[in-house]
GROMACS .gro file of N, CA and C in nm:
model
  447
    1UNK      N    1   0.084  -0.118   0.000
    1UNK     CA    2   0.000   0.000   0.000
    1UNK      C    3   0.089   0.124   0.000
    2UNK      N    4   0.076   0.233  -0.066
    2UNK     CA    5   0.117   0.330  -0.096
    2UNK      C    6   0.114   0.464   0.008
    3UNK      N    7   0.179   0.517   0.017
    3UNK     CA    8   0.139   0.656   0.133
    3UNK      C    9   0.074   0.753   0.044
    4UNK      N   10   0.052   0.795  -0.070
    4UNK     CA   11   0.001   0.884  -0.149
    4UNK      C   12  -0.128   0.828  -0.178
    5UNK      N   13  -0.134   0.709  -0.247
    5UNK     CA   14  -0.300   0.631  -0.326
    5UNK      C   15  -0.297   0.527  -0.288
    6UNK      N   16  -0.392   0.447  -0.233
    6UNK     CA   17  -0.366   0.308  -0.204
    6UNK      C   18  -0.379   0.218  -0.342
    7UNK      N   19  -0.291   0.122  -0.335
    7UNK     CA   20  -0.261   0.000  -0.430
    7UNK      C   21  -0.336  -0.008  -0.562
    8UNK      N   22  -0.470   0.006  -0.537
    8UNK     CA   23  -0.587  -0.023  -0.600
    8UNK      C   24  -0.593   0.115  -0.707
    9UNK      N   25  -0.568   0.238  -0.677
    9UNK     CA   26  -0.574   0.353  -0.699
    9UNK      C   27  -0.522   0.389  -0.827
   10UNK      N   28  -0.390   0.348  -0.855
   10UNK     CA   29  -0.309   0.325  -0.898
   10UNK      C   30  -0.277   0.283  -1.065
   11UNK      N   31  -0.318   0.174  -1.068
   11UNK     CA   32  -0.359   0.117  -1.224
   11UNK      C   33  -0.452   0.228  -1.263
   12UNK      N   34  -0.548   0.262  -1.197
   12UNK     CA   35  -0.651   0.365  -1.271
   12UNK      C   36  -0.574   0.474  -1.260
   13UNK      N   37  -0.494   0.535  -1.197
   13UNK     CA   38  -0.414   0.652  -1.233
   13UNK      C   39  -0.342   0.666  -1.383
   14UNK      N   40  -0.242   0.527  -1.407
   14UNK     CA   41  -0.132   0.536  -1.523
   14UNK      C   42  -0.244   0.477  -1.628
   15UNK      N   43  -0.391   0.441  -1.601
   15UNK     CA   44  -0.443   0.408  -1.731
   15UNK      C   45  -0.545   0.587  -1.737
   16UNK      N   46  -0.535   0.657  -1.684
   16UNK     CA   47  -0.619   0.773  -1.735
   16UNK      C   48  -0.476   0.866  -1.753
   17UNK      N   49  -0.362   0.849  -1.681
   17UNK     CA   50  -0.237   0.944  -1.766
   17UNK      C   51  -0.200   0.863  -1.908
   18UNK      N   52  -0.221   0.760  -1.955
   18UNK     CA   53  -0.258   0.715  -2.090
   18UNK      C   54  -0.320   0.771  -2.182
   19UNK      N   55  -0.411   0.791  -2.120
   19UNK     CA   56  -0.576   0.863  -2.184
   19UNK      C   57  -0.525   0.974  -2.271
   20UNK      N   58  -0.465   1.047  -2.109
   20UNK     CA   59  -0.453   1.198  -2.091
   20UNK      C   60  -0.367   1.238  -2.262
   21UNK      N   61  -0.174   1.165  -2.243
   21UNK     CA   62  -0.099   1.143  -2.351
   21UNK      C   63  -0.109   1.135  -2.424
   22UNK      N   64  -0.246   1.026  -2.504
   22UNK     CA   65  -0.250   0.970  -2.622
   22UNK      C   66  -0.361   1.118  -2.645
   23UNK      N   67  -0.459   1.157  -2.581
   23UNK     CA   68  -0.562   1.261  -2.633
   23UNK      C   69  -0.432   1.407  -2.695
   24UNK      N   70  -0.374   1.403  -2.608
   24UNK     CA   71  -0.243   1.563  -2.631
   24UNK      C   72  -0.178   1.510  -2.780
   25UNK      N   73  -0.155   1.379  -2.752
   25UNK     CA   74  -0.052   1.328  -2.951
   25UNK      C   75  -0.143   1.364  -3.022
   26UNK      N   76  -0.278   1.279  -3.019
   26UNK     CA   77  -0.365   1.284  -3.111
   26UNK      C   78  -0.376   1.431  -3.184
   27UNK      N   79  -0.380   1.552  -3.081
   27UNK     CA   80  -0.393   1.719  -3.096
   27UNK      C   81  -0.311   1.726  -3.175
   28UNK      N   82  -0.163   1.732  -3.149
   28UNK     CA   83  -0.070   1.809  -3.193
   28UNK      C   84   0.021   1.701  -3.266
   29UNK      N   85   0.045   1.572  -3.261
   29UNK     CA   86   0.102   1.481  -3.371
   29UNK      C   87   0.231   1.550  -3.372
   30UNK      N   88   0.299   1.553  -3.262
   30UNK     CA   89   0.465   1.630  -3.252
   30UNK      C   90   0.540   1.482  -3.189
   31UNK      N   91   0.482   1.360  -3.185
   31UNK     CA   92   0.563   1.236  -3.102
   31UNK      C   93   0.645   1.287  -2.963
   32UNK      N   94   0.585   1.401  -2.933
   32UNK     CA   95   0.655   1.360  -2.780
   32UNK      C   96   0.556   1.330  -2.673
   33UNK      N   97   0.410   1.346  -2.626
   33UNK     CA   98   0.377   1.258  -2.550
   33UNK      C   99   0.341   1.130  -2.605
   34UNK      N  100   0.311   1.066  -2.687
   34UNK     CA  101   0.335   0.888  -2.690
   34UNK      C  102   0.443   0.873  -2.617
   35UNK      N  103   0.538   0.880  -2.622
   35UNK     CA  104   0.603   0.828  -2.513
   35UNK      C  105   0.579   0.829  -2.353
   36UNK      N  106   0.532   0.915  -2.306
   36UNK     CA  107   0.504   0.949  -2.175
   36UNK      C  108   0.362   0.825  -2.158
   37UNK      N  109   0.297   0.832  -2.284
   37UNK     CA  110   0.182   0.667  -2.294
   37UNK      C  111   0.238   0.558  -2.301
   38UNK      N  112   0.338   0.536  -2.336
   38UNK     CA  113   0.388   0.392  -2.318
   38UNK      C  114   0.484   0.395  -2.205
   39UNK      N  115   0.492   0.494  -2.144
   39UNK     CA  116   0.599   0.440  -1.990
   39UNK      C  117   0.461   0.408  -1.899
   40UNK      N  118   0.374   0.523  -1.929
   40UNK     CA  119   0.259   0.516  -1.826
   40UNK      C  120   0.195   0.379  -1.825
   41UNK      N  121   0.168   0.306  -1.983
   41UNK     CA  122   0.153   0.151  -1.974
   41UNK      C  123   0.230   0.091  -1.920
   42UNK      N  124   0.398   0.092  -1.897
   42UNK     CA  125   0.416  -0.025  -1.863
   42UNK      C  126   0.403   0.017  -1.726
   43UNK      N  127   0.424   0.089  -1.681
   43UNK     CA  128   0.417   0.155  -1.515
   43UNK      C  129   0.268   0.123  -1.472
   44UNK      N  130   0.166   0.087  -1.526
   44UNK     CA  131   0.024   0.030  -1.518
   44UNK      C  132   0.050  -0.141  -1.494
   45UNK      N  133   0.133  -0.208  -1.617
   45UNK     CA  134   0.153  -0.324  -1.568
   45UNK      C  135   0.243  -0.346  -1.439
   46UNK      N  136   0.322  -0.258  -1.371
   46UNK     CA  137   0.386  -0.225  -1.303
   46UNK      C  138   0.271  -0.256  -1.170
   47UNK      N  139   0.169  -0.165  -1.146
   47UNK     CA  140   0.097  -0.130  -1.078
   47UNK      C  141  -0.007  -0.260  -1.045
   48UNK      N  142  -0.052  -0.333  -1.165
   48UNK     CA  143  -0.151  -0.447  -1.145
   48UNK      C  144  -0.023  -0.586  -1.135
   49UNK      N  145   0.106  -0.554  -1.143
   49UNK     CA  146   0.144  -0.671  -1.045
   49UNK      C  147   0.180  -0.606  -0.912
   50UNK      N  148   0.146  -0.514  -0.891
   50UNK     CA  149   0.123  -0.451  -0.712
   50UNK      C  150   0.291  -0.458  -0.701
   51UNK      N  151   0.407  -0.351  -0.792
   51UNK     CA  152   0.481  -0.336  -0.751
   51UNK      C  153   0.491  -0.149  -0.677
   52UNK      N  154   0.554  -0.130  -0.600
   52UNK     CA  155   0.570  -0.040  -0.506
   52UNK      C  156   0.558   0.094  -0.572
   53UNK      N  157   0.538   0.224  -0.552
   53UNK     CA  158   0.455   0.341  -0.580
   53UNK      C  159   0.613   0.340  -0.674
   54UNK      N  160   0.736   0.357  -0.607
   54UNK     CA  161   0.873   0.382  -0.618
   54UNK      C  162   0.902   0.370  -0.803
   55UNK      N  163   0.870   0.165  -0.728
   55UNK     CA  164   0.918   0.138  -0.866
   55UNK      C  165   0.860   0.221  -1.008
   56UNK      N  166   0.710   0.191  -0.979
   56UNK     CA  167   0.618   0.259  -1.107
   56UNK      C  168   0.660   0.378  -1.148
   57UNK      N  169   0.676   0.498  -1.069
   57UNK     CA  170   0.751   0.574  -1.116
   57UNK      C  171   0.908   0.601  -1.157
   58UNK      N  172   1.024   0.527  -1.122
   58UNK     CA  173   1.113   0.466  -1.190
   58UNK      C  174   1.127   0.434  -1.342
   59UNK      N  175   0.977   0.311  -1.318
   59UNK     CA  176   0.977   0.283  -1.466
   59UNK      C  177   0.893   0.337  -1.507
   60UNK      N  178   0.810   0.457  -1.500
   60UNK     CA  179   0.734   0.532  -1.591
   60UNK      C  180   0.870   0.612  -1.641
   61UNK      N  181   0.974   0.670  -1.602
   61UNK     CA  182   1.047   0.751  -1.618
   61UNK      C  183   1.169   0.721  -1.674
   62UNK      N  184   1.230   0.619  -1.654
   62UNK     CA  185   1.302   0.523  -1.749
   62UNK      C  186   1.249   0.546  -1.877
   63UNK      N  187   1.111   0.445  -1.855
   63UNK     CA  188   1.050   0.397  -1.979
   63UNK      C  189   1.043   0.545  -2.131
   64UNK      N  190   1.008   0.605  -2.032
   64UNK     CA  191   0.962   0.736  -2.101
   64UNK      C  192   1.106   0.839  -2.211
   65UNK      N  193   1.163   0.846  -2.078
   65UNK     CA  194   1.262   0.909  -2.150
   65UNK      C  195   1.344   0.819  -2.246
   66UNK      N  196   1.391   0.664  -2.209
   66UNK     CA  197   1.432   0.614  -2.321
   66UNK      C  198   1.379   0.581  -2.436
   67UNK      N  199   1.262   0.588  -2.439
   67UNK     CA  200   1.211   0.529  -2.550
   67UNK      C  201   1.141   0.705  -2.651
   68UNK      N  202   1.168   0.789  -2.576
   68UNK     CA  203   1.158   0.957  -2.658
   68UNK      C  204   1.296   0.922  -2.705
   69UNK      N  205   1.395   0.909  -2.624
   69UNK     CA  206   1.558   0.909  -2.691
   69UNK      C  207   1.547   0.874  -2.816
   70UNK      N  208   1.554   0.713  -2.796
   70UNK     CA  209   1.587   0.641  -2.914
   70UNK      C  210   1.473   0.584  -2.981
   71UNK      N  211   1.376   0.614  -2.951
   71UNK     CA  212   1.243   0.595  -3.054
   71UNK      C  213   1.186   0.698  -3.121
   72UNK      N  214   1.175   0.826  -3.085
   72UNK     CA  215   1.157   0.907  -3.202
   72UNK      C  216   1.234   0.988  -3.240
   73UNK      N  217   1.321   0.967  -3.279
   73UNK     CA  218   1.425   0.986  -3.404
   73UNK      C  219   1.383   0.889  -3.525
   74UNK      N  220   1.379   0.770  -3.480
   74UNK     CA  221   1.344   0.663  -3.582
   74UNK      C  222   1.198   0.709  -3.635
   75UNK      N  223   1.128   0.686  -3.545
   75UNK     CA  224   1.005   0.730  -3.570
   75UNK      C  225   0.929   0.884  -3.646
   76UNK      N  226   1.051   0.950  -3.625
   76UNK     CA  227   0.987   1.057  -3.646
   76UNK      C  228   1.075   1.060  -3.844
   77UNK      N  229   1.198   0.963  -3.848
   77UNK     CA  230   1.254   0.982  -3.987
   77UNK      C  231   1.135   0.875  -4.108
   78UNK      N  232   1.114   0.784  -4.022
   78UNK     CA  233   0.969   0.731  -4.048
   78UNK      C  234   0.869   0.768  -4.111
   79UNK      N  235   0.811   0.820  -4.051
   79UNK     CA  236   0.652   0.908  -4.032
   79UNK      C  237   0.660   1.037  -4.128
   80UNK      N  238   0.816   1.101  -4.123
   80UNK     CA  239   0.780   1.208  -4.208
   80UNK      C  240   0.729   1.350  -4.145
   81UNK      N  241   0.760   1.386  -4.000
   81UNK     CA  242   0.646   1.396  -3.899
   81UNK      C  243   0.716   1.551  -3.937
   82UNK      N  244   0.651   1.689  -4.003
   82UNK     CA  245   0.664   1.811  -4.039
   82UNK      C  246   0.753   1.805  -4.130
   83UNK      N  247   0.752   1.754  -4.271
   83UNK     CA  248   0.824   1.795  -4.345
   83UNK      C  249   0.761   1.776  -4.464
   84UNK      N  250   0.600   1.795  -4.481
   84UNK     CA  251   0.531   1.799  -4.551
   84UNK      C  252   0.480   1.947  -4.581
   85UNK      N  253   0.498   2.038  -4.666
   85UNK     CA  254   0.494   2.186  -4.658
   85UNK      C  255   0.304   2.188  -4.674
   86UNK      N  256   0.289   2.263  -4.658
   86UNK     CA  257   0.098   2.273  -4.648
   86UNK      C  258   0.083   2.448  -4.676
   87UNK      N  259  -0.019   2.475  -4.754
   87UNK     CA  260  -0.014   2.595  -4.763
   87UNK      C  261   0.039   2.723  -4.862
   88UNK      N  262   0.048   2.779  -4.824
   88UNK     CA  263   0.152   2.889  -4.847
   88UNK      C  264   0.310   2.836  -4.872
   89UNK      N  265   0.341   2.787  -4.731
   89UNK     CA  266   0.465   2.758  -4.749
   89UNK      C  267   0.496   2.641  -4.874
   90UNK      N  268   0.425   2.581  -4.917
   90UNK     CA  269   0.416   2.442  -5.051
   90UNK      C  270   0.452   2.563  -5.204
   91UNK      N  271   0.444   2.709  -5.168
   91UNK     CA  272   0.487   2.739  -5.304
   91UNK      C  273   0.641   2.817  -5.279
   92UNK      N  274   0.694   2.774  -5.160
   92UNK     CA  275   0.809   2.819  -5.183
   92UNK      C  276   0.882   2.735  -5.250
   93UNK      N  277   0.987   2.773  -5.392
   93UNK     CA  278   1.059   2.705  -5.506
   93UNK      C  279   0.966   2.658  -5.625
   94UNK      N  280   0.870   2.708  -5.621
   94UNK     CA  281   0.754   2.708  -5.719
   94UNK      C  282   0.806   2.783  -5.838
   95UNK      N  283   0.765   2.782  -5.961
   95UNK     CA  284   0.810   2.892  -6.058
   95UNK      C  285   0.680   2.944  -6.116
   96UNK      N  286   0.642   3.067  -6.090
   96UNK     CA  287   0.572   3.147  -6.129
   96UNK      C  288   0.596   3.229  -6.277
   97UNK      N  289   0.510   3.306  -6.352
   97UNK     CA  290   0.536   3.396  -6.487
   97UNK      C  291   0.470   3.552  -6.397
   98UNK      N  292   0.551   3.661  -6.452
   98UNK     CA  293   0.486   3.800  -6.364
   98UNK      C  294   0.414   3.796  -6.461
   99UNK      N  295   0.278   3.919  -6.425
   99UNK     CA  296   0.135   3.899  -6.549
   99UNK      C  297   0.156   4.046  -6.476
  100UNK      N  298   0.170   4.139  -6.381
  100UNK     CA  299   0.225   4.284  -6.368
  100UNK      C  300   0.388   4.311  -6.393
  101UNK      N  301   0.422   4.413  -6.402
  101UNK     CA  302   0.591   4.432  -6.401
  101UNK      C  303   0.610   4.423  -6.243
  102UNK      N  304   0.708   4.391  -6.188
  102UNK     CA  305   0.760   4.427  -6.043
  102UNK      C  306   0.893   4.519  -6.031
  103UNK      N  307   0.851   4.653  -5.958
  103UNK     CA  308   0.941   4.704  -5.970
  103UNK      C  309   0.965   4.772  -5.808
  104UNK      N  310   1.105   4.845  -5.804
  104UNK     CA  311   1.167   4.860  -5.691
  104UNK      C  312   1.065   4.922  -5.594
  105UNK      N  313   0.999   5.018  -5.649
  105UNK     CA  314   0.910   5.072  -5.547
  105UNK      C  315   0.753   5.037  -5.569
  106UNK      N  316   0.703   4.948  -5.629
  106UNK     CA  317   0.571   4.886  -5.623
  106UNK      C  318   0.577   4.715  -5.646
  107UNK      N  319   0.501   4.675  -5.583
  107UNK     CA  320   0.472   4.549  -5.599
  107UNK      C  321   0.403   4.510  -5.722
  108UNK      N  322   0.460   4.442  -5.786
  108UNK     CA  323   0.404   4.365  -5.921
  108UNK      C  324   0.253   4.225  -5.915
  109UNK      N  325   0.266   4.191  -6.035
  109UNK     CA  326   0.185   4.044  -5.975
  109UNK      C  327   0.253   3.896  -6.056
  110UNK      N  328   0.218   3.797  -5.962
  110UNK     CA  329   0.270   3.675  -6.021
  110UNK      C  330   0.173   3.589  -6.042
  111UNK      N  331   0.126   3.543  -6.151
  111UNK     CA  332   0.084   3.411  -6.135
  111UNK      C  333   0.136   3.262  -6.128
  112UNK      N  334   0.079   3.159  -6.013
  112UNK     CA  335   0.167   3.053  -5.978
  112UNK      C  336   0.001   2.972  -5.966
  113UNK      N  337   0.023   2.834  -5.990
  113UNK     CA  338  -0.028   2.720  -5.973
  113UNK      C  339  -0.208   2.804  -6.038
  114UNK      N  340  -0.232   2.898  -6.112
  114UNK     CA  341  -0.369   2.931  -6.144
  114UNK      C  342  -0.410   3.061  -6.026
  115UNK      N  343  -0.327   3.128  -5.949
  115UNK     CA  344  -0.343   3.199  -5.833
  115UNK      C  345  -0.268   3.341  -5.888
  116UNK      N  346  -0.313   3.464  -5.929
  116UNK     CA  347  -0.248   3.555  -5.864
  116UNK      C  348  -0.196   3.637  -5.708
  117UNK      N  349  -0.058   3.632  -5.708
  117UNK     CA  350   0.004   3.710  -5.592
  117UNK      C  351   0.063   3.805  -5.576
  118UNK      N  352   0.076   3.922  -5.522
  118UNK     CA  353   0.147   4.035  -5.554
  118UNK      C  354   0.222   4.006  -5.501
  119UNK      N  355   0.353   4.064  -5.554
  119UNK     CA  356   0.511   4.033  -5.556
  119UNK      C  357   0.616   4.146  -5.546
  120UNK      N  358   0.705   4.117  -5.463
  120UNK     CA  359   0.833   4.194  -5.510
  120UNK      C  360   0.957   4.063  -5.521
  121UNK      N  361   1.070   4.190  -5.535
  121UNK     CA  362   1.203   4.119  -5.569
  121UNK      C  363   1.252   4.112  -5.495
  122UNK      N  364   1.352   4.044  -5.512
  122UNK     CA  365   1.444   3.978  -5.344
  122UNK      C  366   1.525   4.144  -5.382
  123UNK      N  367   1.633   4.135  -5.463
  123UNK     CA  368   1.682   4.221  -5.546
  123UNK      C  369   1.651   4.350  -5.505
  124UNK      N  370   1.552   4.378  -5.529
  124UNK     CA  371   1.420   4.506  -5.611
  124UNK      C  372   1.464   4.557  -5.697
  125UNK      N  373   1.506   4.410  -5.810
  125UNK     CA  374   1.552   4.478  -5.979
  125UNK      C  375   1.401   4.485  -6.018
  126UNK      N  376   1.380   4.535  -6.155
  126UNK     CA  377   1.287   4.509  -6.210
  126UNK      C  378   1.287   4.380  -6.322
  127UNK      N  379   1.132   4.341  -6.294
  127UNK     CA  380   1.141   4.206  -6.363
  127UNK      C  381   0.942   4.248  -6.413
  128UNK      N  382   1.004   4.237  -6.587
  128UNK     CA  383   0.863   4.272  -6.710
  128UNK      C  384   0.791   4.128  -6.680
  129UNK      N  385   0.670   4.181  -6.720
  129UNK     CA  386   0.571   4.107  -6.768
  129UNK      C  387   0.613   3.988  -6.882
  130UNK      N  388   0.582   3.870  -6.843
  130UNK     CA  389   0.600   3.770  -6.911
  130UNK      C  390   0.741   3.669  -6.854
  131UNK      N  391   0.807   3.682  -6.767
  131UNK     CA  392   0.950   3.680  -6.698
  131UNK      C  393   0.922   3.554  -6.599
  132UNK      N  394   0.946   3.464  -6.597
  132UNK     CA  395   0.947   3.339  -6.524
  132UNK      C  396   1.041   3.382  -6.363
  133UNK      N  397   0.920   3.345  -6.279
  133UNK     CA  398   1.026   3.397  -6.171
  133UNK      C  399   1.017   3.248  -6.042
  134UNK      N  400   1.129   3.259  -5.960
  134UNK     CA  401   1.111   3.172  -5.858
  134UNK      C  402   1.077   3.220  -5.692
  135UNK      N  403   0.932   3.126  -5.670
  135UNK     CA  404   0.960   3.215  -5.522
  135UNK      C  405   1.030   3.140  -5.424
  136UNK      N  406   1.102   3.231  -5.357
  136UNK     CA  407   1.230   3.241  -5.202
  136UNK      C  408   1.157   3.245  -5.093
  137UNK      N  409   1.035   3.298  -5.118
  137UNK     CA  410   0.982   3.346  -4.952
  137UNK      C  411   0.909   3.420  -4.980
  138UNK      N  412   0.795   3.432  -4.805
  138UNK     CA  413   0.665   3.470  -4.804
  138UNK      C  414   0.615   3.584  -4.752
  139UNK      N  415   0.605   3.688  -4.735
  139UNK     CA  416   0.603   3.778  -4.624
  139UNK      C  417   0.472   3.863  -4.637
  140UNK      N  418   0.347   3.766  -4.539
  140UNK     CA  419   0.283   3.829  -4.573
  140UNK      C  420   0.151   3.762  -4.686
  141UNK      N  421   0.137   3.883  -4.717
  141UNK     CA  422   0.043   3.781  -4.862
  141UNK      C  423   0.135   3.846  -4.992
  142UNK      N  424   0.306   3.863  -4.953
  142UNK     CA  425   0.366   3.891  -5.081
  142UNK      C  426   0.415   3.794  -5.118
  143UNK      N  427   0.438   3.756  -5.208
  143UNK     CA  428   0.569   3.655  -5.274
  143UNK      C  429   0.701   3.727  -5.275
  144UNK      N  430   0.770   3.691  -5.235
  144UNK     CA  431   0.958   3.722  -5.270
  144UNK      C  432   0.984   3.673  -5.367
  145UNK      N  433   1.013   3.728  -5.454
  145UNK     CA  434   1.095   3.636  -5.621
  145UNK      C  435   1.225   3.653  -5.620
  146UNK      N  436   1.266   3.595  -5.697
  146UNK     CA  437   1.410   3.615  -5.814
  146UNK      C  438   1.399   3.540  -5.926
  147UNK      N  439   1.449   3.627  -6.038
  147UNK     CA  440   1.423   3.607  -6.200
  147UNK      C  441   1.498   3.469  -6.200
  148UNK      N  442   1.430   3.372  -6.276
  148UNK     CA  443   1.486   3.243  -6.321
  148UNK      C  444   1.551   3.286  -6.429
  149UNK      N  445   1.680   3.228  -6.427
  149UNK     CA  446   1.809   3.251  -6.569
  149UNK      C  447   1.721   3.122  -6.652
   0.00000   0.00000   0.00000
């Protein structure tokens, strides 16, 4: 029996900090609480063979941090886990045609993927109408270009 929860208490603790872990991954899909869910499991089997408050937390904490160490790295080269661009950011290295001129002191326009965007130059050379450009970056609802050679 425990001085904090008695015995019984216990398993239902590391199976609702389970809960808790897997509901926070599910949110944000960043792989760092799954791990804190699988120490809390085995620290549950820990608990329903009625080993001591001590141990369970030991091996929740063991469990946890080694297996963040050396499991998601793997996991995360795996999964792919943020290196899927979404958005905005999916047209950076895109190649756009200007359909306005862009020049040093006004913003031009680009069309990319069927979308016009108003644009400047990384530069702020001027770049005519009809001029294949690449975008660098976002700032905003501008495009950053530079003229494709």
């Amino acid at each position: 029996m425990s001085l904090i929860l008695p015995d019984y208490n216990l398993f239902y603790l590391w199976l609702s900090l389970i809960a808790i872990f897997i509901v926070i991954e599910v949110v944000s899909f960043s792989l760092t609480t799954l791990w804190f869910a699988f120490g809390s499991f085995i620290s549950m089997i820990c608990a329903y063979a009625n080993s001591s408050i001590i141990v369970q937390i030991v091996v929740f904490l063991s469990v946890s941090i080694l297996s963040a160490a050396f499991a998601r790295p793997i996991a995360i080269k795996y999964l792919r886990v943020g290196k899927y661009k979404t958005n905005t950011d999916s047209l950076i290295g895109e190649v756009g045609v200007v359909i306005k001129t862009i020049q040093d002191v006004s913003p031009g326009h680009v069309k990319v993927r069927g979308q016009e965007w108003s644009a400047d130059s990384v530069a702020g050379e001027i770049i005519e109408v009809g001029e294949k450009v690449e975008i660098v970056a976002i700032k905003g609802v501008k495009l950053i270009v530079n003229r494709v050679s």
